[in-house]
Coordinates of C-alpha atoms in Angstrom, one line a residue:
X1 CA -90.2 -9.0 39.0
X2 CA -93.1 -9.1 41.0
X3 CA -96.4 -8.2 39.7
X4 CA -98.9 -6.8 42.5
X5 CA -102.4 -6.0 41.9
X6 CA -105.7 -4.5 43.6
X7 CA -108.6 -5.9 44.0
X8 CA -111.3 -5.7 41.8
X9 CA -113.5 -3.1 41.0
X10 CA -116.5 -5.3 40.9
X11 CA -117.0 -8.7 41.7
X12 CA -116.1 -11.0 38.9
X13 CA -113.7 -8.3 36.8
X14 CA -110.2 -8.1 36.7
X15 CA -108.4 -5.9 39.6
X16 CA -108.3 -2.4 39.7
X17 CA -104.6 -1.9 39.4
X18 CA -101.5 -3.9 38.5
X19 CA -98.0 -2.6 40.1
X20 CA -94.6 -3.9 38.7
X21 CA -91.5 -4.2 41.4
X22 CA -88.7 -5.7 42.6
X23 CA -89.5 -8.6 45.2
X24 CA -87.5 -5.9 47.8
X25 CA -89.9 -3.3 47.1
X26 CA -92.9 -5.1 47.0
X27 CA -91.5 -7.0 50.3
X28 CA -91.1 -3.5 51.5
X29 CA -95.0 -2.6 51.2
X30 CA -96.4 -5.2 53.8
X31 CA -99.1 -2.7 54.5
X32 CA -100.0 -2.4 50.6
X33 CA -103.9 -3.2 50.1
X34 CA -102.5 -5.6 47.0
X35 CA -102.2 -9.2 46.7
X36 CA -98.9 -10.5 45.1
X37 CA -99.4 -12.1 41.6
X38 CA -97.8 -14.1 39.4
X39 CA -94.0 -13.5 38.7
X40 CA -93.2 -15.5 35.6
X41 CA -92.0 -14.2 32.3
X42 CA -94.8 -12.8 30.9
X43 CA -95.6 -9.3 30.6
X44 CA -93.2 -7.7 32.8
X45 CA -92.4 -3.6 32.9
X46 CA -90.1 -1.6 34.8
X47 CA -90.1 -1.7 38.4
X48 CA -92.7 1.0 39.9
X49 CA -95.0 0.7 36.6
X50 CA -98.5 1.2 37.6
X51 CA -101.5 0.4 35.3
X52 CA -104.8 1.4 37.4
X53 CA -108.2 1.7 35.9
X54 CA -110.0 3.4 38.6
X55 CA -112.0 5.9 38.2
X56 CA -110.7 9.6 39.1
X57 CA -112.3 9.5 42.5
X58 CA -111.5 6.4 43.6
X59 CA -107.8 7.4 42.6
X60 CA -107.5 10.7 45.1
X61 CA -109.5 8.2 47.6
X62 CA -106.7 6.1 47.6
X63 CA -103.8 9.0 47.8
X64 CA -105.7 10.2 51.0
X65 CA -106.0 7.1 52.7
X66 CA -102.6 5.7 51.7
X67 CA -100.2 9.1 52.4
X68 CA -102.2 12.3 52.0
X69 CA -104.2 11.8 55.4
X70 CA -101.1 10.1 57.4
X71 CA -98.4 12.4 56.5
X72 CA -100.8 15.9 56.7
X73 CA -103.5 14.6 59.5
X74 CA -106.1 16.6 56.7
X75 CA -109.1 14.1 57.1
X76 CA -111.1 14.2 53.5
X77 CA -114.9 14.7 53.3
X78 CA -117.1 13.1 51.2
X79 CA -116.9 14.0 47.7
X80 CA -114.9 17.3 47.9
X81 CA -111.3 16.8 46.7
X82 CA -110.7 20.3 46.0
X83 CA -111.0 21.3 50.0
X84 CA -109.0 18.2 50.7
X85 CA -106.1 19.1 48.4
X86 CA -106.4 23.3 49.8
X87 CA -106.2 21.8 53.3
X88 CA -103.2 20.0 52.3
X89 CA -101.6 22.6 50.6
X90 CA -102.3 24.8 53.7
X91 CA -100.5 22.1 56.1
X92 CA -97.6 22.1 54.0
X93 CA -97.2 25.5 53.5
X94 CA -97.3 26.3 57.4
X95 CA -94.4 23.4 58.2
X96 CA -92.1 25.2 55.4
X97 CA -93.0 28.3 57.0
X98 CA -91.6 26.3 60.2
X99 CA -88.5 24.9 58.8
X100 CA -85.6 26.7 59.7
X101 CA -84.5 25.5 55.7
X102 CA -87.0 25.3 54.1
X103 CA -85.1 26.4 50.7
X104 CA -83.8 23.0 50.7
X105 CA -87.1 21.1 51.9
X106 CA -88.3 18.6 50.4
X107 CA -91.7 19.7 51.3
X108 CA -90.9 22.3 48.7
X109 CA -91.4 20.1 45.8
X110 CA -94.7 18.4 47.5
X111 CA -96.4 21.4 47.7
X112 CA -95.6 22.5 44.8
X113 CA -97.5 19.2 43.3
X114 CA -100.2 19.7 45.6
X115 CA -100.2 23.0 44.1
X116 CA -100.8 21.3 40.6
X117 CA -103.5 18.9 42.0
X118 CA -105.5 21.3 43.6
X119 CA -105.6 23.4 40.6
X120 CA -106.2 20.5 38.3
X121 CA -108.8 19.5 41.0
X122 CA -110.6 23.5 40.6
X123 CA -111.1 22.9 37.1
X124 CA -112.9 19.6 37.5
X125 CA -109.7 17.5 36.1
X126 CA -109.6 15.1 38.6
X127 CA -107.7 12.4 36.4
X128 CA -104.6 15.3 35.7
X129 CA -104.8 15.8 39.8
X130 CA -104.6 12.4 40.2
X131 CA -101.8 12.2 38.1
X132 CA -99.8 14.9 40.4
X133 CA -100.7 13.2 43.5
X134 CA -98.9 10.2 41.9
X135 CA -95.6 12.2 41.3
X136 CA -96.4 13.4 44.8
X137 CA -96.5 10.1 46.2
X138 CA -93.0 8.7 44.8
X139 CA -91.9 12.2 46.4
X140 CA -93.5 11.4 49.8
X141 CA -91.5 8.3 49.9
X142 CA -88.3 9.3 50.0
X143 CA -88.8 11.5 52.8

């Protein structure tokens, strides 16, 4: 297992996040802003564990810079995620609209927890919208 991990928040603390995966996964995430830790026996968890201890913000920060923005084009301002995640929604709703299947889209199930993260996002639940974007995300991958 390979133990990834962000840097951290502040100088001098401990990083941000830790990730858990395979050496083929984490060998397949060149571009990942994480360095690669130490592999030994210690504490080790399922491949594709995440522990992060950002706060909210920083969380839907990194979902827009890391998949959100490159897979919609949906640029976010500062310090409104709730226009970020509409826009969002509203790109992905006009390329189902587009599909000639979109029954069977995958998009289908992205939306839909879009859907949840902007709503979560409305109510000023930013941590249960960063949750969805993080179902979203392993989603996003396999498309």
């Amino acid at each position: 297992m390979t133990l990834r991990q962000g840097p951290a928040a502040e100088p001098g603390t401990a990083p941000a996040w830790f990730a858990f995966l395979r050496p083929a996964h984490s060998e397949g995430l060149p571009d990942w802003p994480a360095t690669v830790g130490h592999t030994d026996k210690g504490l080790m968890l399922d491949c594709g564990t995440i522990l992060d201890f950002r706060p909210a913000d920083q969380l839907l920060q990194s979902h827009a810079d890391l998949w959100l923005t490159p897979m919609t084009g949906v640029q976010p301002p500062a310090r409104n995620d709730v226009d970020v995640l509409d826009r969002t929604y509203q790109v992905l709703d006009a390329r189902l609209e587009a599909s000639t299947d979109s029954e069977n889209d995958p998009l289908q199930s992205v939306r839909l927890m879009v859907g949840m993260a902007r709503g979560s996002a409305a109510e000023g639940n930013l941590f249960r919208a960063a949750h969805s974007l993080t179902l979203c995300e392993s989603l996003v991958q396999r498309l």
